[in-house]
Tab-separated table of C-alpha atoms in Angstrom:
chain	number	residue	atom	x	y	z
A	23	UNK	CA	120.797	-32.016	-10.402
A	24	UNK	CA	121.259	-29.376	-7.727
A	25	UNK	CA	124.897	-27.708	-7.474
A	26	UNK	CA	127.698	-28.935	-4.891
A	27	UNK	CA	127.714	-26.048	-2.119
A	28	UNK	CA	131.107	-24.931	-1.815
A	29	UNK	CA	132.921	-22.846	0.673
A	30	UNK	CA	136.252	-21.579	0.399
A	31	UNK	CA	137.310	-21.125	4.076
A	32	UNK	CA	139.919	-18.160	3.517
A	33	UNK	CA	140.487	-14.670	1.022
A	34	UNK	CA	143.890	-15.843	-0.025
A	35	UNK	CA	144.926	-15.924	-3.846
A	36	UNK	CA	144.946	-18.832	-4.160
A	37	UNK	CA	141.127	-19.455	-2.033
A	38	UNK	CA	140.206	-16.358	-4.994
A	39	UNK	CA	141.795	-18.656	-7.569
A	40	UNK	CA	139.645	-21.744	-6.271
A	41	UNK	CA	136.302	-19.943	-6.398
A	42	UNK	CA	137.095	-18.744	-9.681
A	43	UNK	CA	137.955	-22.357	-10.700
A	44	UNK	CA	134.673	-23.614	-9.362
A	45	UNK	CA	131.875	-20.688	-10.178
A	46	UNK	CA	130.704	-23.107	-12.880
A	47	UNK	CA	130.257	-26.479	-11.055
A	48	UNK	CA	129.207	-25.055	-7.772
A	49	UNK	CA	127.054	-22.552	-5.654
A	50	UNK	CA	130.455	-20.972	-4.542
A	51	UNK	CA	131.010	-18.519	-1.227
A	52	UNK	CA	134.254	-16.989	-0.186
A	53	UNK	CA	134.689	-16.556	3.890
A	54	UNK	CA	137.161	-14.328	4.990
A	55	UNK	CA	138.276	-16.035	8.204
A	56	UNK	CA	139.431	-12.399	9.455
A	57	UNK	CA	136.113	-10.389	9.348
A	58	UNK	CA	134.171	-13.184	9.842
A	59	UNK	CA	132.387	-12.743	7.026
A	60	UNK	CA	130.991	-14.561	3.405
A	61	UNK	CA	129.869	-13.587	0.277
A	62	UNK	CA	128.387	-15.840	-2.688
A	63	UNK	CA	130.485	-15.726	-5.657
A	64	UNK	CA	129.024	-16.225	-9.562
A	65	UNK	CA	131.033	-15.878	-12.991
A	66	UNK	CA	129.213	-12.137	-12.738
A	67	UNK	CA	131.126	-11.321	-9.858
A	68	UNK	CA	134.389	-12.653	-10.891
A	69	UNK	CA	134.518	-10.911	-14.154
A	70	UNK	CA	134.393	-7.773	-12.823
A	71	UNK	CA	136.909	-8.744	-10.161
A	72	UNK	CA	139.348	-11.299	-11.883
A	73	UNK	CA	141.704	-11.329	-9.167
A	74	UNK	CA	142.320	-10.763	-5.394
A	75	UNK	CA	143.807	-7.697	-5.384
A	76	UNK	CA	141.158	-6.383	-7.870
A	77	UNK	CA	138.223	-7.127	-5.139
A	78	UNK	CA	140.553	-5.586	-2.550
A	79	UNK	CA	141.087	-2.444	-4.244
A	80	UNK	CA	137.324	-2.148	-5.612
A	81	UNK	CA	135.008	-0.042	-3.252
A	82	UNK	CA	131.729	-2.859	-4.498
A	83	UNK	CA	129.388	-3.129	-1.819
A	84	UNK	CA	129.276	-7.167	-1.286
A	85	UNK	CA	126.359	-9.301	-0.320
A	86	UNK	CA	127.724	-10.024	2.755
A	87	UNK	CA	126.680	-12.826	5.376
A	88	UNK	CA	127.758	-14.590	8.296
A	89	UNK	CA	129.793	-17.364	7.875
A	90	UNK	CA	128.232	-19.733	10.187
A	91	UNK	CA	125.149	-20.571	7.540
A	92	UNK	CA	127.697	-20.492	4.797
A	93	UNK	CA	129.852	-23.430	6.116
A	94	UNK	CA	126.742	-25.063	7.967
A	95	UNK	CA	125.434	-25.035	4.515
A	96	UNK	CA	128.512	-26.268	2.305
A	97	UNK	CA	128.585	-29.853	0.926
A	98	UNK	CA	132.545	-29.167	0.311
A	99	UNK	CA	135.004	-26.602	2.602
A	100	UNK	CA	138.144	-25.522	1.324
A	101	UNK	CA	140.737	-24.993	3.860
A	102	UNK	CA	142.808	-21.921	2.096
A	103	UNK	CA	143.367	-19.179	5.237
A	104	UNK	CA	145.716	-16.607	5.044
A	105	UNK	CA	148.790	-17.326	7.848
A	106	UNK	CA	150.793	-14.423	8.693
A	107	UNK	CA	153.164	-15.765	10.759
A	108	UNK	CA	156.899	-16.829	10.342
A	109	UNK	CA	156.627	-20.581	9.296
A	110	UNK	CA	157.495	-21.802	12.774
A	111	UNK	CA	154.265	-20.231	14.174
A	112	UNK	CA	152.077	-20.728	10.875
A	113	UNK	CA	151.519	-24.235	12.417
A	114	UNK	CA	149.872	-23.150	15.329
A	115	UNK	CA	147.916	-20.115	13.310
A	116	UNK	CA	146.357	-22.855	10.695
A	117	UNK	CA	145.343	-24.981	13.839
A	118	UNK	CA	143.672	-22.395	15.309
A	119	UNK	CA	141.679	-21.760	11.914
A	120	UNK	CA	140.934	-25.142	11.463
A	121	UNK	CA	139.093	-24.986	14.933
A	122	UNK	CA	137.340	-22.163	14.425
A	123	UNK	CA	136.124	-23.254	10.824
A	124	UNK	CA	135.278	-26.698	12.677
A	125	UNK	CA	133.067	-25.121	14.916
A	126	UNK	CA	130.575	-24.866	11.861
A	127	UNK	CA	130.670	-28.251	9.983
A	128	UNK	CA	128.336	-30.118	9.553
A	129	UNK	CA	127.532	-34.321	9.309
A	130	UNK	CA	128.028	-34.870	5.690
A	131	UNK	CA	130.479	-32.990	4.382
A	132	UNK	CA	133.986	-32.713	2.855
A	133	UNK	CA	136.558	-30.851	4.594
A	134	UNK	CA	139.046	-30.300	2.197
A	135	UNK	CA	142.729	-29.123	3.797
A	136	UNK	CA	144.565	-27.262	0.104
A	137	UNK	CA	147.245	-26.308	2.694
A	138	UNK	CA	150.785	-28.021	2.174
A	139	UNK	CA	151.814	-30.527	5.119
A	140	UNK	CA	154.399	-31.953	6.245
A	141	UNK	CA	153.518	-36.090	6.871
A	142	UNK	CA	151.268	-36.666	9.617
A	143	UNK	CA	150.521	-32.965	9.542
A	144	UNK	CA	146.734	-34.202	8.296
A	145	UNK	CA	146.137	-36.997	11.110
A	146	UNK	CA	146.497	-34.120	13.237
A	147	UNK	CA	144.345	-32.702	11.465
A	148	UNK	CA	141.479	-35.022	11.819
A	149	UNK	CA	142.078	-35.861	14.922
A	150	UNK	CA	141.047	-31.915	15.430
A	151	UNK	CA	138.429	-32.364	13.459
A	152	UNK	CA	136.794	-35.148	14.949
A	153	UNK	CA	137.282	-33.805	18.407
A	154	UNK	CA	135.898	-30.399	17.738
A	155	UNK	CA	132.657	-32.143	15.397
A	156	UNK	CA	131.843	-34.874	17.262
A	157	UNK	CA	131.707	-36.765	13.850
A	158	UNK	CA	134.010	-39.553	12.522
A	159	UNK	CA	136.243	-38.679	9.396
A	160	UNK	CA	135.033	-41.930	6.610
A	161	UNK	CA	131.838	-42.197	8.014
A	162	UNK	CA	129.841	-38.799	9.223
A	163	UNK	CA	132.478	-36.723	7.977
A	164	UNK	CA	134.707	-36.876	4.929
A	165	UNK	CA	138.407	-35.245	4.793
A	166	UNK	CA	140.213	-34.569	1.457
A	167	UNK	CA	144.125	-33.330	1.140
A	168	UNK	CA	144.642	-30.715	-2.268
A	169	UNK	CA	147.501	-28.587	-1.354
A	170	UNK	CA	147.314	-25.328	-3.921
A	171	UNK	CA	150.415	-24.854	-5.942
A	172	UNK	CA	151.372	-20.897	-4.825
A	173	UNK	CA	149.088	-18.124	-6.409
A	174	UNK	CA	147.417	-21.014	-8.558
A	175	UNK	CA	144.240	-23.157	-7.685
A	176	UNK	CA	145.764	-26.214	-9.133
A	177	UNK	CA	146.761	-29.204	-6.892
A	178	UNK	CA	150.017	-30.814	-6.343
A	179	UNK	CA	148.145	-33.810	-5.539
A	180	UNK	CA	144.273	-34.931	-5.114
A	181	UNK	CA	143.783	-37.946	-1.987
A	182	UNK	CA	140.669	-38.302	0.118
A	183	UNK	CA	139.557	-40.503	2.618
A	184	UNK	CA	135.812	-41.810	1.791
A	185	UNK	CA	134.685	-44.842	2.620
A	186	UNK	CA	132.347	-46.031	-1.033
A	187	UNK	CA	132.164	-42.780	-2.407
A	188	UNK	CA	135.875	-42.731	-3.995
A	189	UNK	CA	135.518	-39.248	-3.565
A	190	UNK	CA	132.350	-38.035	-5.483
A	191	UNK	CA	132.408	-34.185	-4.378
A	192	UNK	CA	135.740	-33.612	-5.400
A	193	UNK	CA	135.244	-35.575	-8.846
A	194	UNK	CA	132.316	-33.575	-9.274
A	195	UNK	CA	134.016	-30.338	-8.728
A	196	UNK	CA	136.765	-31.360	-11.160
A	197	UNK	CA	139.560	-33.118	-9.084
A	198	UNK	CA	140.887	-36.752	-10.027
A	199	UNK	CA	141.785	-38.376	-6.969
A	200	UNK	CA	145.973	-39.306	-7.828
A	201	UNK	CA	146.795	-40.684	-4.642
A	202	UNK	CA	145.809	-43.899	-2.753
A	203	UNK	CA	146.060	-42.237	0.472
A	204	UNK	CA	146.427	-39.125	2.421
A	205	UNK	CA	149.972	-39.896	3.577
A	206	UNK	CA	151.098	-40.975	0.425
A	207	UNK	CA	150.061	-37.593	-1.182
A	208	UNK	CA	151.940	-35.926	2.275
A	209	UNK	CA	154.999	-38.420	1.440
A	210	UNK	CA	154.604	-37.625	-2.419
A	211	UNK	CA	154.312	-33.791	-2.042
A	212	UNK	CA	157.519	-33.695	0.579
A	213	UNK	CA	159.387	-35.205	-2.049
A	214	UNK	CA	158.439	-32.915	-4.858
A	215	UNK	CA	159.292	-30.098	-3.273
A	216	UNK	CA	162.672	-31.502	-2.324
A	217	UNK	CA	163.466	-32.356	-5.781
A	218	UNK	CA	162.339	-28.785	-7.179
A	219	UNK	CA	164.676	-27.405	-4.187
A	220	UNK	CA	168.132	-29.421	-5.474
C-alpha cells in the first residue's frame, strides 16, 4: 500500500511536531507559508534536526520545492501557520492563509484545520474553502478539525466531516475520530479551555 501524502501547511512547532509525528505513516513535506517554500521530511532528516529551532539554527542546505506541487499533491493538509498578530487580528491573518493554501487543493483531499476555534469559526471555514475550490466539503472535498495542544502535535479533539469514509486518512495517520461533529469538538474544546482557565 502506497503512503498517505501529507502536507503540513506551516513551520510552526507544533506543524515540526506533526511531521515528526507522521514521518513513519506518511510521505511527509513541511511548507513554510512565509517563503513559499516545501521540503520533504523522512526520520533521516528529523534526527538530525529534532526540533524547530534546531532546523532554524542549522545552516543544512534543504531540498527545497515549490509549494504548489506539494499541496496539489497531498492526500491530507495540515493547517498549522504561524500568526503573528495580536489575537484580535490573528483571525483575519489565518483567513488569509487558509486562502492562499486553498488556492492549491485539490478534489480529493483532507483539509485538516489543527488551529483552535472558537464555534462556528470552522463553517467559516468551509464556506472559504468551498468558495475558493470550487469543490463541496463531504463530497469532492473532505474537512477535518485537530486543534494542536501548544508546542505538542497531540489533539485536543479529532472530528471530521466525511460522508462513508468515517474518516480513513486521519485513522490511517493515527487519529481516532472522538467527536460526532465539528461543532461539537468547537463546543467541547471552548469548554476545556474554560475549565483549565478557573
Amino acid at each position: 500500500m502506497q503512503k498517505l501524502k501529507v502536507a503540513i501547511y506551516g513551520q510552526t512547532t507544533e506543524g515540526y511536531k506533526l511531521a515528526a509525528r507522521l514521518v513513519d505513516k506518511a510521505s511527509v513535506t513541511l511548507i513554510d507559508e512565509t517563503l513559499q517554500m516545501a521540503t520533504e521530511v523522512d526520520q533521516r532528516f528529523i534526527k538530525s534536526h529534532p526540533d524547530l529551532d534546531e532546523l532554524m539554527s542549522s545552516e543544512t542546505l534543504m531540498d527545497l520545492k515549490p509549494i504548489e506541487s506539494a499541496l496539489a499533491d497531498a492526500n491530507v493538509i495540515f493547517f498549522t501557520p504561524k500568526l503573528r498578530r495580536p489575537s484580535e487580528e490573528s483571525l483575519i491573518e489565518s483567513t488569509s492563509k487558509l486562502r492562499d493554501l486553498s488556492k492549491y487543493v485539490s478534489k480529493g483531499t483532507t483539509v485538516v484545520n489543527a488551529l483552535p476555534t472558537g464555534p462556528g469559526g470552522n463553517s467559516e471555514n468551509i464556506v472559504l474553502l468551498e468558495k475558493q475550490t470550487g469543490l463541496t466539503v463531504g463530497e469532492s472535498l473532505e474537512y477535518a478539525y485537530t486543534p494542536l495542544h501548544p508546542r505538542s502535535a497531540e489533539p485536543a479533539v479529532v472530528a471530521s466531516i466525511s460522508r462513508g469514509k468515517d474518516g480513513q486518512p486521519l485513522e490511517a495517520l493515527g487519529f481516532k475520530l472522538n467527536s460526532q461533529s465539528v461543532l461539537a469538538a468547537e463546543l467541547g474544546y471552548v469548554s476545556d479551555v474554560l475549565i483549565g482557565a478557573v
